[in-house]
Coordinates of C-alpha atoms and ligand atoms in Angstrom, one line a residue:
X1438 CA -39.2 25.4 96.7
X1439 CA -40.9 27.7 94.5
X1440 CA -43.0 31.2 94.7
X1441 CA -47.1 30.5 95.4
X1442 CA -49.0 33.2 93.5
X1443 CA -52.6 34.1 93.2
X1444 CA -52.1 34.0 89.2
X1445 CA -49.2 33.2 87.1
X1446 CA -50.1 35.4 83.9
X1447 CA -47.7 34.1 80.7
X1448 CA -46.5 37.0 78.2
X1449 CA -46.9 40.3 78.7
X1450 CA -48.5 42.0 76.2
X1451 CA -51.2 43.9 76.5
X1452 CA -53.3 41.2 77.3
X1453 CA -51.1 39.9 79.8
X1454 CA -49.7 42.7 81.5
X1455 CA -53.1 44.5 81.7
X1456 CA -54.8 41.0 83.2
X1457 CA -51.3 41.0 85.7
X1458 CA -52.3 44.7 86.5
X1459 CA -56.0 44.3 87.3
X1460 CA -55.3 40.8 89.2
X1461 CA -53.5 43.0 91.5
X1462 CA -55.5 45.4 92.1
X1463 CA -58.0 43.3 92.9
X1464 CA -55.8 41.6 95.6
X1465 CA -54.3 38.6 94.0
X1466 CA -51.2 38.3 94.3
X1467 CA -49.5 38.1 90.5
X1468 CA -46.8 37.2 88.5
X1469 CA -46.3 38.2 85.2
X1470 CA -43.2 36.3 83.2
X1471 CA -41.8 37.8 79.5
X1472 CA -39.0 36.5 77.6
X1473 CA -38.5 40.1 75.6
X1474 CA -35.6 41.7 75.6
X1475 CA -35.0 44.9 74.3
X1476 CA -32.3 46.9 72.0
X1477 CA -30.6 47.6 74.5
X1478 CA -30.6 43.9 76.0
X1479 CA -32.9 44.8 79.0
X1480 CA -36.2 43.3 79.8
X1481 CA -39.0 44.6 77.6
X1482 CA -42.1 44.1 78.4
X1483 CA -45.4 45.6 76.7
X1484 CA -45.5 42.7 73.7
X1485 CA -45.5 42.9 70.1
X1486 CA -47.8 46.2 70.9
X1487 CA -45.2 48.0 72.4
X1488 CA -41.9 46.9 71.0
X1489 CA -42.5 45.8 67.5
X1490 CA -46.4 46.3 66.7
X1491 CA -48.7 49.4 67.3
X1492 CA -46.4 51.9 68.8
X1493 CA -43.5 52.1 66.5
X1494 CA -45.3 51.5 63.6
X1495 CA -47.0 54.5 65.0
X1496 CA -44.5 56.6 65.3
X1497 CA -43.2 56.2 61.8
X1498 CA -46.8 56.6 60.6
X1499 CA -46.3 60.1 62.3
X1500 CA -43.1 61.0 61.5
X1501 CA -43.8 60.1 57.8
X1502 CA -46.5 61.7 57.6
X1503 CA -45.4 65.3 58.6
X1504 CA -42.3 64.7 55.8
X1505 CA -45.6 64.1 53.3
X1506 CA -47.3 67.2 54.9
X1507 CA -44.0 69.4 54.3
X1508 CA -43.4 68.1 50.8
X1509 CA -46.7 67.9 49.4
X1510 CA -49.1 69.9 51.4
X1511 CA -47.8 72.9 53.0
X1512 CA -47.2 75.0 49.8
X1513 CA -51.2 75.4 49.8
X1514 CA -51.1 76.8 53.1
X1515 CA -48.7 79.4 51.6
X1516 CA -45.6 78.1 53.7
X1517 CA -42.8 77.4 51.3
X1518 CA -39.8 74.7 52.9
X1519 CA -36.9 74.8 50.6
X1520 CA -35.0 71.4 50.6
X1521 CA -37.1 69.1 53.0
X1522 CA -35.0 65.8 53.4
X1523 CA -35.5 62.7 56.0
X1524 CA -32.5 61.8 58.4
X1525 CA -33.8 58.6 59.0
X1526 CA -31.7 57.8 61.9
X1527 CA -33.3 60.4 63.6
X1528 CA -36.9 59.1 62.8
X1529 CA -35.7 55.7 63.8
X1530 CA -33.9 57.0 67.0
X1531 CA -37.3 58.4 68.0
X1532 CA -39.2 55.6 67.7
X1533 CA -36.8 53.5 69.4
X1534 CA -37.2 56.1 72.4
X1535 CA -40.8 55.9 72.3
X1536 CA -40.4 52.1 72.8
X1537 CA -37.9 52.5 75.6
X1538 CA -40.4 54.9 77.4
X1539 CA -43.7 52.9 77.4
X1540 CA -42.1 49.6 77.8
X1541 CA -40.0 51.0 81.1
X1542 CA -43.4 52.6 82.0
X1543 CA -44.9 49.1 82.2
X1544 CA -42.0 48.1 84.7
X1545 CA -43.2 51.0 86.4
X1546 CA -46.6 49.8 86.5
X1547 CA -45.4 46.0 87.7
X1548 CA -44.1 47.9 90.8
X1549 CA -46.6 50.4 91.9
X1550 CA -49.3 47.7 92.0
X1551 CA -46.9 44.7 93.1
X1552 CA -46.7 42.5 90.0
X1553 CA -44.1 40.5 90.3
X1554 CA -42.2 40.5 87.0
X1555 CA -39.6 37.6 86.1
X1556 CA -38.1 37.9 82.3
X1557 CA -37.6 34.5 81.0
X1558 CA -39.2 31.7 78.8
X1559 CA -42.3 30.8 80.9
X1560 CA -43.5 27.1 80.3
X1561 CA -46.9 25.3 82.1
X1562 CA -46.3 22.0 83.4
X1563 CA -48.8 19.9 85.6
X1564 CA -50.7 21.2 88.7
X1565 CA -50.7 25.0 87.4
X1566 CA -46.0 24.8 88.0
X1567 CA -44.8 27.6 85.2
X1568 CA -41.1 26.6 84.6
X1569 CA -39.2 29.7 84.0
X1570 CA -35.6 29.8 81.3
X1571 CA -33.7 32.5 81.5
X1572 CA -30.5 32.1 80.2
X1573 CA -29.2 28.7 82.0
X1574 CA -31.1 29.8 85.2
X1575 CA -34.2 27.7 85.7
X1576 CA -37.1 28.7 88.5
X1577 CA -40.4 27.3 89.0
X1578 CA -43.5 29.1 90.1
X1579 CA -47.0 27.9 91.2
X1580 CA -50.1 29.9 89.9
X1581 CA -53.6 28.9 91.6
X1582 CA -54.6 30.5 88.4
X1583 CA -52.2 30.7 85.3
X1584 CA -53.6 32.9 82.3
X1585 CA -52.1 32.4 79.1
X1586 CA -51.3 35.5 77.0
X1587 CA -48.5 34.3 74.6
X1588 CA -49.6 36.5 71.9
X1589 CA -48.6 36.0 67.8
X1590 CA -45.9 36.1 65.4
X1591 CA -45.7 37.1 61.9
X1592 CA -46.7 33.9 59.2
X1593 CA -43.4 33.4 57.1
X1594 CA -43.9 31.5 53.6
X1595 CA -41.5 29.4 51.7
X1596 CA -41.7 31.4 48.3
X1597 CA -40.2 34.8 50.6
X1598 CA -38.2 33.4 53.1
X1599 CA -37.2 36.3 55.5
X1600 CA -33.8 37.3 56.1
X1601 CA -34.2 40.4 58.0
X1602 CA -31.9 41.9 55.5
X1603 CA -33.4 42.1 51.9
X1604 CA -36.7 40.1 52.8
X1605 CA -38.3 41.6 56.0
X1606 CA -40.9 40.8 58.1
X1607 CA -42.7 43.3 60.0
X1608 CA -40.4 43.3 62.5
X1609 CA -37.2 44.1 60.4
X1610 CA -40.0 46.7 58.1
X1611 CA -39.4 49.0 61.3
X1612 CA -35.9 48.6 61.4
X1613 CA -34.6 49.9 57.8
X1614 CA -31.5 51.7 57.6
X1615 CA -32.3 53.8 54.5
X1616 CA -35.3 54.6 52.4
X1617 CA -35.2 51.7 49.7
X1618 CA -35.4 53.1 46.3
X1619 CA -38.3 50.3 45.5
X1620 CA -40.3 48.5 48.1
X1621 CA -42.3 45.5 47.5
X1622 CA -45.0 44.3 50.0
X1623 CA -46.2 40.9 50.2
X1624 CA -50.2 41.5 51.5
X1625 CA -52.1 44.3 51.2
X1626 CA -53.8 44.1 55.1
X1627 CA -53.2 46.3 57.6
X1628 CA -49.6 46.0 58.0
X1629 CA -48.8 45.9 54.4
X1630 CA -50.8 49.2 53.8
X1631 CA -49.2 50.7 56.9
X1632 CA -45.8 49.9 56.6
X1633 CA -45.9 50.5 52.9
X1634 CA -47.4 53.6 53.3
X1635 CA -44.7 54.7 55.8
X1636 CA -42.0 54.3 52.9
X1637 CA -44.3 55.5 49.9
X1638 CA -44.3 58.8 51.7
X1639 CA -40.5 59.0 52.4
X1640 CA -40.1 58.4 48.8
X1641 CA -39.8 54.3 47.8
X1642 CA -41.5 53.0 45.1
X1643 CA -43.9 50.5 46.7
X1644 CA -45.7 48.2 44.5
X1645 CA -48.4 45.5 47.3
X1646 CA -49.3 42.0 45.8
X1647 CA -52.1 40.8 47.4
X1648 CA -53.5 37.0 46.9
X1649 CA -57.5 38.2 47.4
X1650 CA -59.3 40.2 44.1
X1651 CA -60.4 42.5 46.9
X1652 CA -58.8 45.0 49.6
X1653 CA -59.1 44.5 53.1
X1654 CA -62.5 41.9 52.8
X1655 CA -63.2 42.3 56.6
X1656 CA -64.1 46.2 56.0
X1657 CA -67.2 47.9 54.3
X1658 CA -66.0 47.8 50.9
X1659 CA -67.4 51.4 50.1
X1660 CA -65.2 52.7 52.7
X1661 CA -62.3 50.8 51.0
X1662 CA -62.9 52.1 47.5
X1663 CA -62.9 55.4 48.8
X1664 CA -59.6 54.6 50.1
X1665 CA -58.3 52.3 47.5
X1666 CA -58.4 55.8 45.3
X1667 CA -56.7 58.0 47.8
X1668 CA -53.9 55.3 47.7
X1669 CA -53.4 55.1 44.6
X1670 CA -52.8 59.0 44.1
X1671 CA -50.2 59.0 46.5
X1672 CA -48.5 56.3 44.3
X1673 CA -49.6 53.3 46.5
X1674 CA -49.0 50.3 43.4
X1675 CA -51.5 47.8 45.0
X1676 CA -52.1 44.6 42.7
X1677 CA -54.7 42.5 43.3
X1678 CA -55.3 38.9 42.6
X1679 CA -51.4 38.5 42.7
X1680 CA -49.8 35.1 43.6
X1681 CA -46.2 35.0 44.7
X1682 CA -44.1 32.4 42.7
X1683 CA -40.7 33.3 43.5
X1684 CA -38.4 35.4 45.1
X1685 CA -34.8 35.4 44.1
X1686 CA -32.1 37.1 46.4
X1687 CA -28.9 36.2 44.9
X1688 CA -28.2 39.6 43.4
X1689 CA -28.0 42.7 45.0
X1690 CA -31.6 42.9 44.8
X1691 CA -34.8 40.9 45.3
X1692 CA -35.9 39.5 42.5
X1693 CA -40.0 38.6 42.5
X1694 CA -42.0 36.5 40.4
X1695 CA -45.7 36.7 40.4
X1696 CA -48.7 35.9 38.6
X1697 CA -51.9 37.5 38.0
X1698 CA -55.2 37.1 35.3
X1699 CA -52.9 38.5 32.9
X1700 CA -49.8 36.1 33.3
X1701 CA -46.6 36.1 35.0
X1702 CA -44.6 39.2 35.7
X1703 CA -41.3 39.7 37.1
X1704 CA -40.7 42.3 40.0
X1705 CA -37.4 43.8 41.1
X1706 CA -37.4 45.6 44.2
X1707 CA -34.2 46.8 47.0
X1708 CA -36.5 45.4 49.6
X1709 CA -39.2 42.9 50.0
X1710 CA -41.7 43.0 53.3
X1711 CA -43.8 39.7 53.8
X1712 CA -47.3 40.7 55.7
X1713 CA -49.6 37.7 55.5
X1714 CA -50.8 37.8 58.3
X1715 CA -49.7 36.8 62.2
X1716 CA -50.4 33.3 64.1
X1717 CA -50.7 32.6 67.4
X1718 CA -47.5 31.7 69.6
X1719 CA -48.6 28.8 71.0
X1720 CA -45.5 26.0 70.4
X1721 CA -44.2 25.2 73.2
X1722 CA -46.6 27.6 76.1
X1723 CA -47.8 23.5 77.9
X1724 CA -45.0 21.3 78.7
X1725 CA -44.7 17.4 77.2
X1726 CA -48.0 15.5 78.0
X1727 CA -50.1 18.4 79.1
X1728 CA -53.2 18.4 76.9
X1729 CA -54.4 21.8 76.1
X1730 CA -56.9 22.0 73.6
X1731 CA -55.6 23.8 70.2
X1732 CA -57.4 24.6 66.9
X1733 CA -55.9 23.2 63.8
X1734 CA -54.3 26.9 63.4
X1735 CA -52.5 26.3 66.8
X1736 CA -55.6 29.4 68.6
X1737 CA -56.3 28.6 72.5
X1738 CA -59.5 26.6 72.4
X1739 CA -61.4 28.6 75.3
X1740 CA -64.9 29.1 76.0
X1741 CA -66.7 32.1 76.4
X1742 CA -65.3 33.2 79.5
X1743 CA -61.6 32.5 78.5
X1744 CA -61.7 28.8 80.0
X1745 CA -58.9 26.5 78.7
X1746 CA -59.4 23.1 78.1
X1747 CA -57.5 22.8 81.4
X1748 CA -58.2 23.6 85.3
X1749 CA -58.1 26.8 86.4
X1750 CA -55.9 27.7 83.2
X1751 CA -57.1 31.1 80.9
X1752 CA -55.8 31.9 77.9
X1753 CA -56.6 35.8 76.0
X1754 CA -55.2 37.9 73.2
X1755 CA -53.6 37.2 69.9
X1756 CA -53.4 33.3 71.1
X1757 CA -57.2 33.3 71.5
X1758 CA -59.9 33.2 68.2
X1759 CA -61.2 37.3 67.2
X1760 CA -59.4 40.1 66.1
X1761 CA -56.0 40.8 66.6
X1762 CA -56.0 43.8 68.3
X1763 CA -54.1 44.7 71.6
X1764 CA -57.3 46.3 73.0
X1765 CA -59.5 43.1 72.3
X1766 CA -56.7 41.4 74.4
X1767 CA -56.2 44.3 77.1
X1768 CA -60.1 43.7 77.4
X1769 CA -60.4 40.3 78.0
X1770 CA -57.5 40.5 80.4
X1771 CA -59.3 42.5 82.6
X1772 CA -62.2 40.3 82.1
X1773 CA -60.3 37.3 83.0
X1774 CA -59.0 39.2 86.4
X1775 CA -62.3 39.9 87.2
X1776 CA -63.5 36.6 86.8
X1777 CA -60.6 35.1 88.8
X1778 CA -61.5 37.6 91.7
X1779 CA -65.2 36.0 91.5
X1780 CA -66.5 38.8 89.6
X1781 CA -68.6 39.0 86.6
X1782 CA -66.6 39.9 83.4
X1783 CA -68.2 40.9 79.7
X1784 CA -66.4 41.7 76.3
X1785 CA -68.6 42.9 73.7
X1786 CA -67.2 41.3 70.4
X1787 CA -69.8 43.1 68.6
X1788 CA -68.0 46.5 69.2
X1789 CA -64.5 46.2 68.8
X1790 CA -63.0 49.4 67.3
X1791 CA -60.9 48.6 63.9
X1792 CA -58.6 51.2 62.8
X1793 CA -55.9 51.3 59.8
X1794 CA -54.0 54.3 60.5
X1795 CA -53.2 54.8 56.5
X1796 CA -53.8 58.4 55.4
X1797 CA -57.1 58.6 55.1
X1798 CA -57.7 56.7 58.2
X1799 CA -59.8 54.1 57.8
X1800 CA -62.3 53.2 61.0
X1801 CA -65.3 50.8 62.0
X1802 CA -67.3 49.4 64.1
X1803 CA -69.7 46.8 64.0
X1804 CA -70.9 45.3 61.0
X1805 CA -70.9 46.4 57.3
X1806 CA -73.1 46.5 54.5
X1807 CA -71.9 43.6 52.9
X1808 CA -72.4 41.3 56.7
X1809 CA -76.1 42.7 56.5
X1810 CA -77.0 41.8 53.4
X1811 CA -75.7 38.2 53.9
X1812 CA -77.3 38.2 57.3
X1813 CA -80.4 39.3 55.3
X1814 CA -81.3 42.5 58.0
X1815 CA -83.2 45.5 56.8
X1816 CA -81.1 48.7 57.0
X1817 CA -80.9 52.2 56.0
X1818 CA -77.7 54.0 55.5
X1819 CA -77.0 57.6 56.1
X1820 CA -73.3 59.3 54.2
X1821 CA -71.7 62.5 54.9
X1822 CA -68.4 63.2 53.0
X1823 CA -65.5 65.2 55.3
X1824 CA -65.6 67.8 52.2
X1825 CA -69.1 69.3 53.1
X1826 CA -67.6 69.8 56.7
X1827 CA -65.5 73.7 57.2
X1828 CA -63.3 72.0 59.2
X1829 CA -61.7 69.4 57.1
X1830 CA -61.6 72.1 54.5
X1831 CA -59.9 74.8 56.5
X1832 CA -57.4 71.6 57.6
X1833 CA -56.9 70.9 53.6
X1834 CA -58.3 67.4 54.3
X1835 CA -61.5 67.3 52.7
X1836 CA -61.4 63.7 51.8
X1837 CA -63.2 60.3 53.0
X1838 CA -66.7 59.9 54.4
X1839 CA -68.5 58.5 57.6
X1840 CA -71.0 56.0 56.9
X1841 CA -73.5 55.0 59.8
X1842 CA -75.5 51.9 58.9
X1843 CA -78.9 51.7 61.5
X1844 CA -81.9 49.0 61.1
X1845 CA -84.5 50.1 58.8
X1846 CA -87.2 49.5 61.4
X1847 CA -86.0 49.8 64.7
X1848 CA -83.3 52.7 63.9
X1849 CA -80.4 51.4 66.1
X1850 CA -77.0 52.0 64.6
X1851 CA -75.4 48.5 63.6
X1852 CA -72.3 50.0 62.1
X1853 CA -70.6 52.9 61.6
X1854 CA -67.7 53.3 58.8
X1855 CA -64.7 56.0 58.5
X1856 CA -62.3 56.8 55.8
X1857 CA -61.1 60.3 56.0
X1858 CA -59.1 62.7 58.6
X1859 CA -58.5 61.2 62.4
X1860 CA -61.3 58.9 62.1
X1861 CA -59.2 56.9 65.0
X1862 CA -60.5 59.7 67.3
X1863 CA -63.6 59.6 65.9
X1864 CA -64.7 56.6 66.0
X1865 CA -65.1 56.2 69.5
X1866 CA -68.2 57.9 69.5
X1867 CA -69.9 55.3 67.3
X1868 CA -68.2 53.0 70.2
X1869 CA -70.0 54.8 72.7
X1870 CA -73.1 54.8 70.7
X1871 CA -73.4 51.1 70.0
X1872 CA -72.7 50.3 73.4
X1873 CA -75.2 52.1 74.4
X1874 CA -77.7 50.6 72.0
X1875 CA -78.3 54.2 70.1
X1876 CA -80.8 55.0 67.2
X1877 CA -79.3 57.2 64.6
X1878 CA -82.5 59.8 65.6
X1879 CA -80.0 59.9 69.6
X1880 CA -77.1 60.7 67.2
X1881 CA -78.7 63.3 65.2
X1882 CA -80.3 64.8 68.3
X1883 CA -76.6 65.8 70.4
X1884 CA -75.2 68.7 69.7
X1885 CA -71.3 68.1 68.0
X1886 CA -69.0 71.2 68.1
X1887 CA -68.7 73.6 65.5
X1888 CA -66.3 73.6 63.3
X1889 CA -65.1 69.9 64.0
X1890 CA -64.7 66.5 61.8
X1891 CA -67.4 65.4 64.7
X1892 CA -69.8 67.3 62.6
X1893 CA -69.5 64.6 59.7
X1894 CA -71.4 62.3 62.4
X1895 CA -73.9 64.3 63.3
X1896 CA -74.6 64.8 59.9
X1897 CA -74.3 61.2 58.4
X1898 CA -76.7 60.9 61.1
X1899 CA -79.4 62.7 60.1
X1900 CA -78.5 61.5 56.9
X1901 CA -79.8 58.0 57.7
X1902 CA -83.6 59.6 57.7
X1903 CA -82.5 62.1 54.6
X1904 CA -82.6 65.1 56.5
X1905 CA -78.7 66.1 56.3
X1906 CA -78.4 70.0 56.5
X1907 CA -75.2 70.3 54.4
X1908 CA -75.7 68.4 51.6
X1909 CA -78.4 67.5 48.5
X1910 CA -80.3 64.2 50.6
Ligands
LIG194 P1 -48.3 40.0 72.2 O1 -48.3 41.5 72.2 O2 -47.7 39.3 71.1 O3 -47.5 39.7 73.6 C1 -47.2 38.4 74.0 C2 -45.9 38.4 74.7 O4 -45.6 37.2 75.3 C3 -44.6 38.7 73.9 O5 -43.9 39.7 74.5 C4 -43.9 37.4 73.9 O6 -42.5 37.7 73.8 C5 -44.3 36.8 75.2 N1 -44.2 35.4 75.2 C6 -44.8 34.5 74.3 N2 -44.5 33.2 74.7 C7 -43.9 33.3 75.9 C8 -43.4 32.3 76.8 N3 -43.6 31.1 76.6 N4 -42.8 32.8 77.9 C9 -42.6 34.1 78.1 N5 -43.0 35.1 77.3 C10 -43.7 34.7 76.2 N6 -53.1 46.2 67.2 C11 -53.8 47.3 67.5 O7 -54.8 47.2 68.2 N7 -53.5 48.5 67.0 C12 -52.4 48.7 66.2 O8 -52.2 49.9 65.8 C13 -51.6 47.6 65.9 N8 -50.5 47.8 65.1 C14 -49.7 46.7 64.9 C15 -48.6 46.9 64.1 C16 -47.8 45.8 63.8 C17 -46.5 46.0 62.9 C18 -48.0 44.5 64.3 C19 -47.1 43.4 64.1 C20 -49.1 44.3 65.2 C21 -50.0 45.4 65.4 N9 -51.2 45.3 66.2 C22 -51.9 46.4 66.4 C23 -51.5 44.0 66.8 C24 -51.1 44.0 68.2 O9 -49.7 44.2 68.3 C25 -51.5 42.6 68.9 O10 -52.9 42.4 68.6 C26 -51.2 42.6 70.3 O11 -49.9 42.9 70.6 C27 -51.6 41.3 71.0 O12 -51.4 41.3 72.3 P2 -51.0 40.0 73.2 O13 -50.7 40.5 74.5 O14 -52.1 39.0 72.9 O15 -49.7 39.4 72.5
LIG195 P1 -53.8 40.7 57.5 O1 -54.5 39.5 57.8 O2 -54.4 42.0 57.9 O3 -53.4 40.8 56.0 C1 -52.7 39.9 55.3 C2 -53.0 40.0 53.9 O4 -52.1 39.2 53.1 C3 -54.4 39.6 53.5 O5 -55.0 40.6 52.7 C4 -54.2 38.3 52.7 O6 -55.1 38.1 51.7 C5 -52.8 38.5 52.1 N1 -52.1 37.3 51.8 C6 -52.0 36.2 52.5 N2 -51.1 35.3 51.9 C7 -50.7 35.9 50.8 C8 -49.8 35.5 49.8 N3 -49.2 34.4 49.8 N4 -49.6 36.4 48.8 C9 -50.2 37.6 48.8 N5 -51.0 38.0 49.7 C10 -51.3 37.2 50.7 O7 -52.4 40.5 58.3 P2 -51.2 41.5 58.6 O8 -51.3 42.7 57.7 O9 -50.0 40.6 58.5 O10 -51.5 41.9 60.1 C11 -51.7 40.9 61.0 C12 -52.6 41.3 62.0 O11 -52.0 42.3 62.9 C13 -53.8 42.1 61.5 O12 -54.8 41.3 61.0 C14 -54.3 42.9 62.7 O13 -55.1 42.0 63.5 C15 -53.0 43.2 63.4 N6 -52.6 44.6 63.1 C16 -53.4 45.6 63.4 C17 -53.1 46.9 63.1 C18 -54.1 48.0 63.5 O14 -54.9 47.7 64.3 N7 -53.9 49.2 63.0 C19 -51.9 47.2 62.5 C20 -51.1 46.1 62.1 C21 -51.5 44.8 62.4

């Protein structure tokens, strides 16, 4: 016989541990089924966010970054360090504890609010049955609801085949032993300027071929340029226009071919990371015969409230069309809960938060220039660089800008664009703002704390009507 539940949820991640979270509380009795396990051969649940994604790519974002601070930056603040070097055991041993810590924390979670967890290969037959594999034990459970939360993996491509060794994904990018003395990156997106930042700054060469003639497309590109430039001073190669030919691993080193407007070129790096992009994990997640309803790309069809093409059956996250971003799917997994539970659920796709946590940060929300001018919408635009703020100058960080793009005749903000210190933090504020459908007069008229990198709002704000206090308007 098997378990009844409320709601199966498939893949936890942080869509689908969140939705199993908030299907609890609600009442519904939940189960949440991962087939993760972690280093240390234990359950793991929390996704690609928690094991291999956001977190310890965040954590050697950090841990790089002090090693830059010490080696390039301190000396200014009159603090000499003689002989700064990077045990990277250590680093890696961190991050791998940082892992262990949130992902046991989700177990945690399960338990408080009575989520029934079952680690295993989670498969949806007819009539809402999940058939569970876990090793050569098989167990069936019945969801009244099943939600679908299966998440992504990274795109491989035949020129770079990955070996985990010399040709990495993202995955095996966390994972290196050693700094490699020269570091080529396949895709300059987010993970590619990441990930290659993390080893530029511990020392590795890093040259990024990107296929597109410009960086990062889905970002205002005058918040990239500023970027772009702060990239390549800290040594960042980036090569546009670049396409792969091939990749030769026969040596002791990787060998790349490439060609751009100026002809083929040969590359030889000690490590290669491919980042093209991610797709969603959607194989094998419905049994033989059961039709759920895929986009040529292999995305969830769903409507717009997270309906499958089949009864009672949701699917959210990375599997589902929009950004892939673990708070997007954390989002519409509490949506989907509430929904179940007969509320009413809303995600606002027009303000989803981006952030590329390269030094300068880079930050947005809502849409850039370059969507308004397509969409043909009147705006204004109000600037404020981080240099004409006291506090990035007294933190040595007077670089990057905030952008805050509002409609020329009705004033509310449509977008707001960081590059510069912690603009992560800061752009929540703009969040705040849209949601709440502000002007960029409601903006300029709250008081920001002095001296802060909030200040760099306020005054891009009263920028937008050429009335900034700190600089020429
Ligand atoms: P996932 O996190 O992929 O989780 C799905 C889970 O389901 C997985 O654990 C998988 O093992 C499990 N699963 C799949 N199929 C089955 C099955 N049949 N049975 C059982 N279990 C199954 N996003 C951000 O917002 N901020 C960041 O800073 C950020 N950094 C990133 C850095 C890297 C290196 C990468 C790779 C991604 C990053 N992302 C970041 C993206 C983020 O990780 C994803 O958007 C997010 O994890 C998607 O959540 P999800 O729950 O939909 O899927
Ligand atoms: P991406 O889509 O951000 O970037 C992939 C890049 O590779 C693009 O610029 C693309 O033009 C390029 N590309 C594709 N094929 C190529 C080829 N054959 N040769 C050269 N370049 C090629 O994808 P990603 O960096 O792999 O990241 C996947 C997703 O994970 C992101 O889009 C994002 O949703 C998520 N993510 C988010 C964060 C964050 O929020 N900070 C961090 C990492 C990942």
């Amino acid at each position: 016989m098997s378990d009844k539940y409320d709601v199966v949820v498939i893949g936890a991640g942080p869509a689908g541990y969140v939705a199993a979270i908030r299907c609890a509380q609600l009442g519904l009795s939940t189960a949440c089924i991962d087939e993760r396990i972690g280093k240390d051969g234990k359950p793991a649940p929390g996704g690609t966010c928690l094991n291999v994604g956001c977190i310890p790519s965040k954590a050697l974002l950090d841990s790089s970054e002090q090693y830059y601070r010490i080696s390039h930056e301190f000396a200014s603040h009159g603090i000499r360090v003689k002989d700064a070097s990077i045990d990277v055991a250590t680093m890696m041993a961190r991050k791998d504890k940082i892992v262990k810590t949130l992902t046991g924390g989700i177990q945690q979670l399960f338990k408080a609010n009575k989520v029934t967890f079952y680690r295993g290969r989670g498969q949806l037959l007819g009539n809402n049955q999940v058939v569970i594999q876990n090793g050569d034990d098989t167990q069936t459970v019945d969801g009244g609801y099943v939600v679908l939360a299966c998440g992504s993996e990274p795109i491989d491509i035949p020129v770079a085949p990955v070996d985990q060794d010399k040709i990495v994904d993202s995955t095996g990018a966390l994972e290196f032993e050693r700094v490699p003395k020269r570091l080529g990156v396949i895709g300059a997106g987010v993970i590619g300027l990441e990930l290659g930042s993390v080893w530029r700054r511990l020392g590795a060469e890093v040259t990024v071929l990107e296929a597109l003639d410009n960086l990062l497309p889905m970002a205002d590109q005058n918040i990239v340029k500023d970027a772009h430039r702060q990239f390549k001073t800290q040594g960042l190669n980036i090569k546009l226009g670049c396409s792969v030919t091939g990749t030769d691993c026969s040596g002791k080193k990787v060998g790349v071919n490439y060609s751009d407007k100026n002809g083929d070129h040969d590359l030889e790096v000690d490590r290669l990371i491919v980042a093209v992009g991610r797709r969603p994990n959607t194989k094998d997640i419905v049994g033989k015969g059961i039709e759920l309803k895929k986009d040529d790309r292999g995305f969830i069809e769903i409507d717009n409230q997270w309906r499958t093409s089949l009864t009672n059956v949701f699917a959210i996250g990375d599997a589902v069309r929009g950004p892939m971003l673990a708070h997007k799917g954390s989002e519409e997994g509490i949506a989907v809960a509430e929904l179940i539970a007969g509320q009413h659920a809303h995600v606002n796709y027009d303000v989803i938060p981006w952030v590329i946590y390269t030094w300068p940060e880079i930050a947005w929300a809502g849409k850039t220039e370059q969507q308004l001018q397509e969409e043909g919408v009147p705006y204004r635009i109000g600037a404020f660089p981080f240099a004409a703020t006291g506090r990035a100058r007294a933190m040595e960080q007077p670089m990057g800008q905030i952008r805050i793009i509002a409609h020329q005749d009705t004033d509310t903000v449509l977008g707001v664009h960081i590059v510069g210190p912690y603009a992560s933090e800061l752009i929540a504020e703009a969040v705040v703002a849209m949601e709440f459908s502000a002007s960029s007069e409601d903006i300029a008229r709250i008081v920001h704390a002095h001296p802060t990198l909030s200040e760099a709002m306020h005054e891009a704000a009263l920028a937008v009507d050429k009335r900034a206090i700190h600089k020429a308007n």
